[in-house]
PDB file of C-alpha atoms in Angstrom:
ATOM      1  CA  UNK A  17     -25.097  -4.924  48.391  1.00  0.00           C
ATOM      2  CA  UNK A  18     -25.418  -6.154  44.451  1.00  0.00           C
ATOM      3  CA  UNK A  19     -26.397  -2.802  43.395  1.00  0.00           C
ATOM      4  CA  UNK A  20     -23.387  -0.801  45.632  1.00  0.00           C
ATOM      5  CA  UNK A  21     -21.548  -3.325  43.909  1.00  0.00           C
ATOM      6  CA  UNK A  22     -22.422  -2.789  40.100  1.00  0.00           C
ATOM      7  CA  UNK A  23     -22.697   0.749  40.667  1.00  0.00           C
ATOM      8  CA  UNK A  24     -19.513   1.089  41.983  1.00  0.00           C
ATOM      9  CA  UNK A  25     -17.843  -0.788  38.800  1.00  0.00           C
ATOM     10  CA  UNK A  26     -20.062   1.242  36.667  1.00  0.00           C
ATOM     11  CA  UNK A  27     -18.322   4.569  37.845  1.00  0.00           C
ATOM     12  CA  UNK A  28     -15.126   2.776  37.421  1.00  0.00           C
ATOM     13  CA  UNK A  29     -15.602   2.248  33.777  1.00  0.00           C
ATOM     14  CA  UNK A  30     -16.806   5.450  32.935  1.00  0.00           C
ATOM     15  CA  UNK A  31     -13.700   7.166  33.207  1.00  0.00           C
ATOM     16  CA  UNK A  32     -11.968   5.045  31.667  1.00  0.00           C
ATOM     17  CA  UNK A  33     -14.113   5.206  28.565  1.00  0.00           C
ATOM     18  CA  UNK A  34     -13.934   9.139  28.914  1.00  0.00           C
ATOM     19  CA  UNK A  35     -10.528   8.801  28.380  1.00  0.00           C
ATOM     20  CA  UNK A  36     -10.561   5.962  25.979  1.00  0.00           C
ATOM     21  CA  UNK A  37     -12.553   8.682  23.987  1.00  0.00           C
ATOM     22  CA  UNK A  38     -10.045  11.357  24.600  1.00  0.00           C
ATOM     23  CA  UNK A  39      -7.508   9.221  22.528  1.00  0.00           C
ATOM     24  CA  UNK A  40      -9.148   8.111  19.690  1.00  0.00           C
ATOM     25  CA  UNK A  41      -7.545  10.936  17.472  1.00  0.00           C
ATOM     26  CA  UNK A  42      -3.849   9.881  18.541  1.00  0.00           C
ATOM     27  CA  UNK A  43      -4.643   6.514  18.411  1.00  0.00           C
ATOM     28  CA  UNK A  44      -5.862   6.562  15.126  1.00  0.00           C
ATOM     29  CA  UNK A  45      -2.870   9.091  13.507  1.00  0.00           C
ATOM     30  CA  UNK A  46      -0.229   6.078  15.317  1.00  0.00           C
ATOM     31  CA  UNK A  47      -1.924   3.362  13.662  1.00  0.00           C
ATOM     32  CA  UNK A  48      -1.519   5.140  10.613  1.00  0.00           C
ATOM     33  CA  UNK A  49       1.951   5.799  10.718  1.00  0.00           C
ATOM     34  CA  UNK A  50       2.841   2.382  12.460  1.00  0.00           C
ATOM     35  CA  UNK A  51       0.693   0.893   8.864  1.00  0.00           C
ATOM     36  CA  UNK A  52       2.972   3.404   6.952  1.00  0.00           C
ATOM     37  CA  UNK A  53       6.471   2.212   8.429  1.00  0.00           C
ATOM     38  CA  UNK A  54       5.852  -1.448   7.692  1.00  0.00           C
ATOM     39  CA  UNK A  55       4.329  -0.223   4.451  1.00  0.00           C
ATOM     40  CA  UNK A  56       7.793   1.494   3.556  1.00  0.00           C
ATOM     41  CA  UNK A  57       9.901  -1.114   5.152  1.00  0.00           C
ATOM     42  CA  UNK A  58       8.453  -3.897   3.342  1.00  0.00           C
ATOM     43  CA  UNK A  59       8.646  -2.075  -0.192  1.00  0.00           C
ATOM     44  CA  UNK A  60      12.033  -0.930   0.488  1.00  0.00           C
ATOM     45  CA  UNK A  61      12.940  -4.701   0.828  1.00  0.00           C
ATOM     46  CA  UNK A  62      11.372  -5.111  -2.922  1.00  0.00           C
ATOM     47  CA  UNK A  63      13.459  -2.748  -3.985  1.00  0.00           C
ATOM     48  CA  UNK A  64      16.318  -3.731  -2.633  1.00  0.00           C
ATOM     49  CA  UNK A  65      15.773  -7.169  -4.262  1.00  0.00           C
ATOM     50  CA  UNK A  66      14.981  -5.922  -7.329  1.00  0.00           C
ATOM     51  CA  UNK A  67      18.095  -4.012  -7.390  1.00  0.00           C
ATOM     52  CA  UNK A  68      20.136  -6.935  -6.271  1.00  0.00           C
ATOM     53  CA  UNK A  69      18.563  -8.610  -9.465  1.00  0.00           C
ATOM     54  CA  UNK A  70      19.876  -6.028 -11.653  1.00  0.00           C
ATOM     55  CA  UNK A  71      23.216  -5.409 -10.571  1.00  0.00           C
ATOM     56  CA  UNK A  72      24.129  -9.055 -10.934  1.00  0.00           C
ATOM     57  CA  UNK A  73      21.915  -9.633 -14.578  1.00  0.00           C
ATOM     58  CA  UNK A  74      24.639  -9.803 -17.029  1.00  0.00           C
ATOM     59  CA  UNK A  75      22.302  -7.462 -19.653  1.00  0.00           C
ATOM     60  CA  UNK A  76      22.596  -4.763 -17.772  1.00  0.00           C
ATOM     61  CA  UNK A  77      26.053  -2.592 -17.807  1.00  0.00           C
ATOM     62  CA  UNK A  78      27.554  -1.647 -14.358  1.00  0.00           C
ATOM     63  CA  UNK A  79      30.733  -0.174 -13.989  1.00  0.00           C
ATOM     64  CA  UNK A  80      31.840  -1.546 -11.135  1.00  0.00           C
ATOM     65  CA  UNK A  81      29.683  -4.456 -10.007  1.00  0.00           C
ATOM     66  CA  UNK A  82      31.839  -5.250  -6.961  1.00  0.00           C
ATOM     67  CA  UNK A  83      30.586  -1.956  -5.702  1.00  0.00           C
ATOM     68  CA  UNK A  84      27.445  -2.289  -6.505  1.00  0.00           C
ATOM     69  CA  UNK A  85      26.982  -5.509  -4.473  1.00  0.00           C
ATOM     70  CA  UNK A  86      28.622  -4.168  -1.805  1.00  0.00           C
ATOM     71  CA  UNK A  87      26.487  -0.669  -1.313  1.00  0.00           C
ATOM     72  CA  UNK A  88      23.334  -3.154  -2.146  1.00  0.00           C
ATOM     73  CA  UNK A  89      24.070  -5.307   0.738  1.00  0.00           C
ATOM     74  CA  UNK A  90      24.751  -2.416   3.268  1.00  0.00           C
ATOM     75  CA  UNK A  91      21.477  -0.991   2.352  1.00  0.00           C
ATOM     76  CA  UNK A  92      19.858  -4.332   2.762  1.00  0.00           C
ATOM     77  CA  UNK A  93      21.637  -4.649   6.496  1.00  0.00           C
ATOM     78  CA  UNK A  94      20.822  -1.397   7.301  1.00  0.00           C
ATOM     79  CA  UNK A  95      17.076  -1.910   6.522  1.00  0.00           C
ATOM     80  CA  UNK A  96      17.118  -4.997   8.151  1.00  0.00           C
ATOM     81  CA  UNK A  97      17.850  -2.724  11.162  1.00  0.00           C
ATOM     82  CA  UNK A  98      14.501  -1.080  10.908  1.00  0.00           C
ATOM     83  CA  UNK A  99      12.364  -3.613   9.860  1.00  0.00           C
ATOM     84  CA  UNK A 100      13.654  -5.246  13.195  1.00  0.00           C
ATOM     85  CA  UNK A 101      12.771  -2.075  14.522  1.00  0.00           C
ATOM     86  CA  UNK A 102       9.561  -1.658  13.098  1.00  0.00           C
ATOM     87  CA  UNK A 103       8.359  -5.232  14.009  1.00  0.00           C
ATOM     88  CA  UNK A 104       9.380  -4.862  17.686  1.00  0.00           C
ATOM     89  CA  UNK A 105       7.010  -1.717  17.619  1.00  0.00           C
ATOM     90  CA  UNK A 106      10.068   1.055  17.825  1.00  0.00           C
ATOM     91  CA  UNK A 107       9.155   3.462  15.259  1.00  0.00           C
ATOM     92  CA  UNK A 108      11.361   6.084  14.018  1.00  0.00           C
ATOM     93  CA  UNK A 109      10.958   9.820  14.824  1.00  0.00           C
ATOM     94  CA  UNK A 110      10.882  12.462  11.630  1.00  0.00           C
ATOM     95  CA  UNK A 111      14.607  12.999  12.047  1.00  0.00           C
ATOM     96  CA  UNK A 112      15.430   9.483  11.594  1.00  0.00           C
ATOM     97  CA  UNK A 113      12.750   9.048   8.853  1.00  0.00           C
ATOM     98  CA  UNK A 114      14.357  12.059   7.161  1.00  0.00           C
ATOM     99  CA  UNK A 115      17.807  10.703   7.386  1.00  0.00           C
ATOM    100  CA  UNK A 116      16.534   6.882   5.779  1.00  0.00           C
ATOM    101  CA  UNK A 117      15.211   9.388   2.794  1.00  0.00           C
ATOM    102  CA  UNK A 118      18.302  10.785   2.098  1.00  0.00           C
ATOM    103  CA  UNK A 119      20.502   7.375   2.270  1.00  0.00           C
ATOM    104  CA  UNK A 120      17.888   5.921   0.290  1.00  0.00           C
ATOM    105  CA  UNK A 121      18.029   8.443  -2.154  1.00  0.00           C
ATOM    106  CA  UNK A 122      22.090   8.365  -2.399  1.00  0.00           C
ATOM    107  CA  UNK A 123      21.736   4.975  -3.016  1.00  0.00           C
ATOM    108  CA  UNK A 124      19.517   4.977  -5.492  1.00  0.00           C
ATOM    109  CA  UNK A 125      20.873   7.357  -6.830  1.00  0.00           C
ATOM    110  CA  UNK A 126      24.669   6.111  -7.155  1.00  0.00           C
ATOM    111  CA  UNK A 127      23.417   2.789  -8.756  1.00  0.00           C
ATOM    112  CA  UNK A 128      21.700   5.464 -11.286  1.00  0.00           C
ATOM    113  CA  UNK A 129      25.023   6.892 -11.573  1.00  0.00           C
ATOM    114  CA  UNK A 130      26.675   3.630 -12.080  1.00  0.00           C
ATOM    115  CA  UNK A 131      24.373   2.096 -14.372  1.00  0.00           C
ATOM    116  CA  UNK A 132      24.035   4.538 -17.336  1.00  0.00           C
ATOM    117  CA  UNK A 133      21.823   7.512 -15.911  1.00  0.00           C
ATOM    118  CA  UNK A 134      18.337   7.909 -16.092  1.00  0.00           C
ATOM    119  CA  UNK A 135      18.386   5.593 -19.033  1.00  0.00           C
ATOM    120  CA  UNK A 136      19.586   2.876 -16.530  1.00  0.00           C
ATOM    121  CA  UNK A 137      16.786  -0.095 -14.691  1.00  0.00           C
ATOM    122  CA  UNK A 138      17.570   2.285 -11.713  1.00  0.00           C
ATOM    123  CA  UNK A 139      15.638   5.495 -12.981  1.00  0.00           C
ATOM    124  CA  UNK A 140      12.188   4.085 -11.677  1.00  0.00           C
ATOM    125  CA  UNK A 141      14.214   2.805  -8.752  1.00  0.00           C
ATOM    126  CA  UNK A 142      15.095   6.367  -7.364  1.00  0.00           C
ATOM    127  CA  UNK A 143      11.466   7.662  -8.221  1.00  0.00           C
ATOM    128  CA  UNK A 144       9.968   4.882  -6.355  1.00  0.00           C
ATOM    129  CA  UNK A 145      11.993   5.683  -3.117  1.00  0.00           C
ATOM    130  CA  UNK A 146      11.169   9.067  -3.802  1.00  0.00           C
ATOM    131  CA  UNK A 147       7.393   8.128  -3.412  1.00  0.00           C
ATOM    132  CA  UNK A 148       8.252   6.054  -0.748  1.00  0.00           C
ATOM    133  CA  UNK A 149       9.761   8.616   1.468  1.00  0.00           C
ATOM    134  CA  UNK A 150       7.254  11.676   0.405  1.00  0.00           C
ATOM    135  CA  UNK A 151       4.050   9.381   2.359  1.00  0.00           C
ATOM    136  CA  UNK A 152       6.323   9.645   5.760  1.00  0.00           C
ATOM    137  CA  UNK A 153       7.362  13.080   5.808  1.00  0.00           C
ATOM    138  CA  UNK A 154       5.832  16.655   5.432  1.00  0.00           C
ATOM    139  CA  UNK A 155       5.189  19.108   2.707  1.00  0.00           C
ATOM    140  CA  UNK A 156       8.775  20.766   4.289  1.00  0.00           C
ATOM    141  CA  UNK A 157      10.792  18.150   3.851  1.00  0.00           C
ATOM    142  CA  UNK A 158       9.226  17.072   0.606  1.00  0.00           C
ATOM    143  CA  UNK A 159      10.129  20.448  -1.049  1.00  0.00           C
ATOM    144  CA  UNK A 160      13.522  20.257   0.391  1.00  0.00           C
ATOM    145  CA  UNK A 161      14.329  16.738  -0.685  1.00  0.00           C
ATOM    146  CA  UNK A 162      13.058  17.976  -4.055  1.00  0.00           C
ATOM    147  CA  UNK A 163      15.745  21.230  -3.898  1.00  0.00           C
ATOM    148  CA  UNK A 164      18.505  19.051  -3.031  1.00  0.00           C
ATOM    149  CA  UNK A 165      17.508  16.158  -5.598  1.00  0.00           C
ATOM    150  CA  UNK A 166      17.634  19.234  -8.208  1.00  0.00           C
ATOM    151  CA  UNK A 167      20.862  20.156  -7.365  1.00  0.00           C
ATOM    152  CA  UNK A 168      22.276  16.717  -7.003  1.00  0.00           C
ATOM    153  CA  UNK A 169      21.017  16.159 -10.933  1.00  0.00           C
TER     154      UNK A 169
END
């Protein structure tokens, strides 16, 4: 009766593990992009700080400060949005990551604009989210946020 026992358990796991097995490759491509969204989430929040910091240091010449504050803090909520996302496990699909490129290349890009050009603190800012965005997506959509960052500049 032990032995019916154990062996029935035994053929019980063994599909399981099969299948376990099956899955490693998807498993392991998730946890990589689940490590890259916090990844990106978490350095967009440096950023965002860092660009706070700038806007408001008196050295550095904005145009309209007011503005600046106000696109800085939008950004901020809306990243608060996915890093709320992120942490509840609710990752983004490629469209969605595609579409947080582009807004965080406009912004970046109009505190550029605002600040002096690529002369302005904001030049590394706009490279950086570049970089960011280039580990999420593919070689596409990296060559086409590189055509429309060319035209844009």
């Amino acid at each position: 009766m032990i032995d019916t026992t154990v062996t029935d358990a035994l053929e019980n796991i063994e599909p399981k593990q099969e299948m376990l097995a099956s899955n490693i490759p998807e498993m392991i491509e998730r946890n990589r992009q689940h490590g890259i969204e916090r990844i990106n989430e978490w350095s967009r929040w440096a950023i965002i700080i860092i660009a706070a910091f700038y806007v408001n240091v008196p050295a550095f010449s904005i145009k309209n400060q007011g503005t600046s504050d106000i696109i800085i803090g939008l950004w901020a909520l809306l990243n608060l949005s996915m890093t709320l996302a992120v942490l509840s496990n609710h990752y983004p699909k490629k469209s969605v990551q595609t579409l947080w490129l582009i807004v965080d290349i406009a912004i970046a890009g109009f505190l550029m604009y605002e600040s002096g050009g690529f002369h302005s603190p904001f030049g590394t800012t706009l490279f950086v989210v570049i970089l960011m965005g280039s580990i999420r997506i593919g070689t596409f959509e990296n060559f086409a946020t590189l055509a429309g960052i060319c035209v844009v500049y």
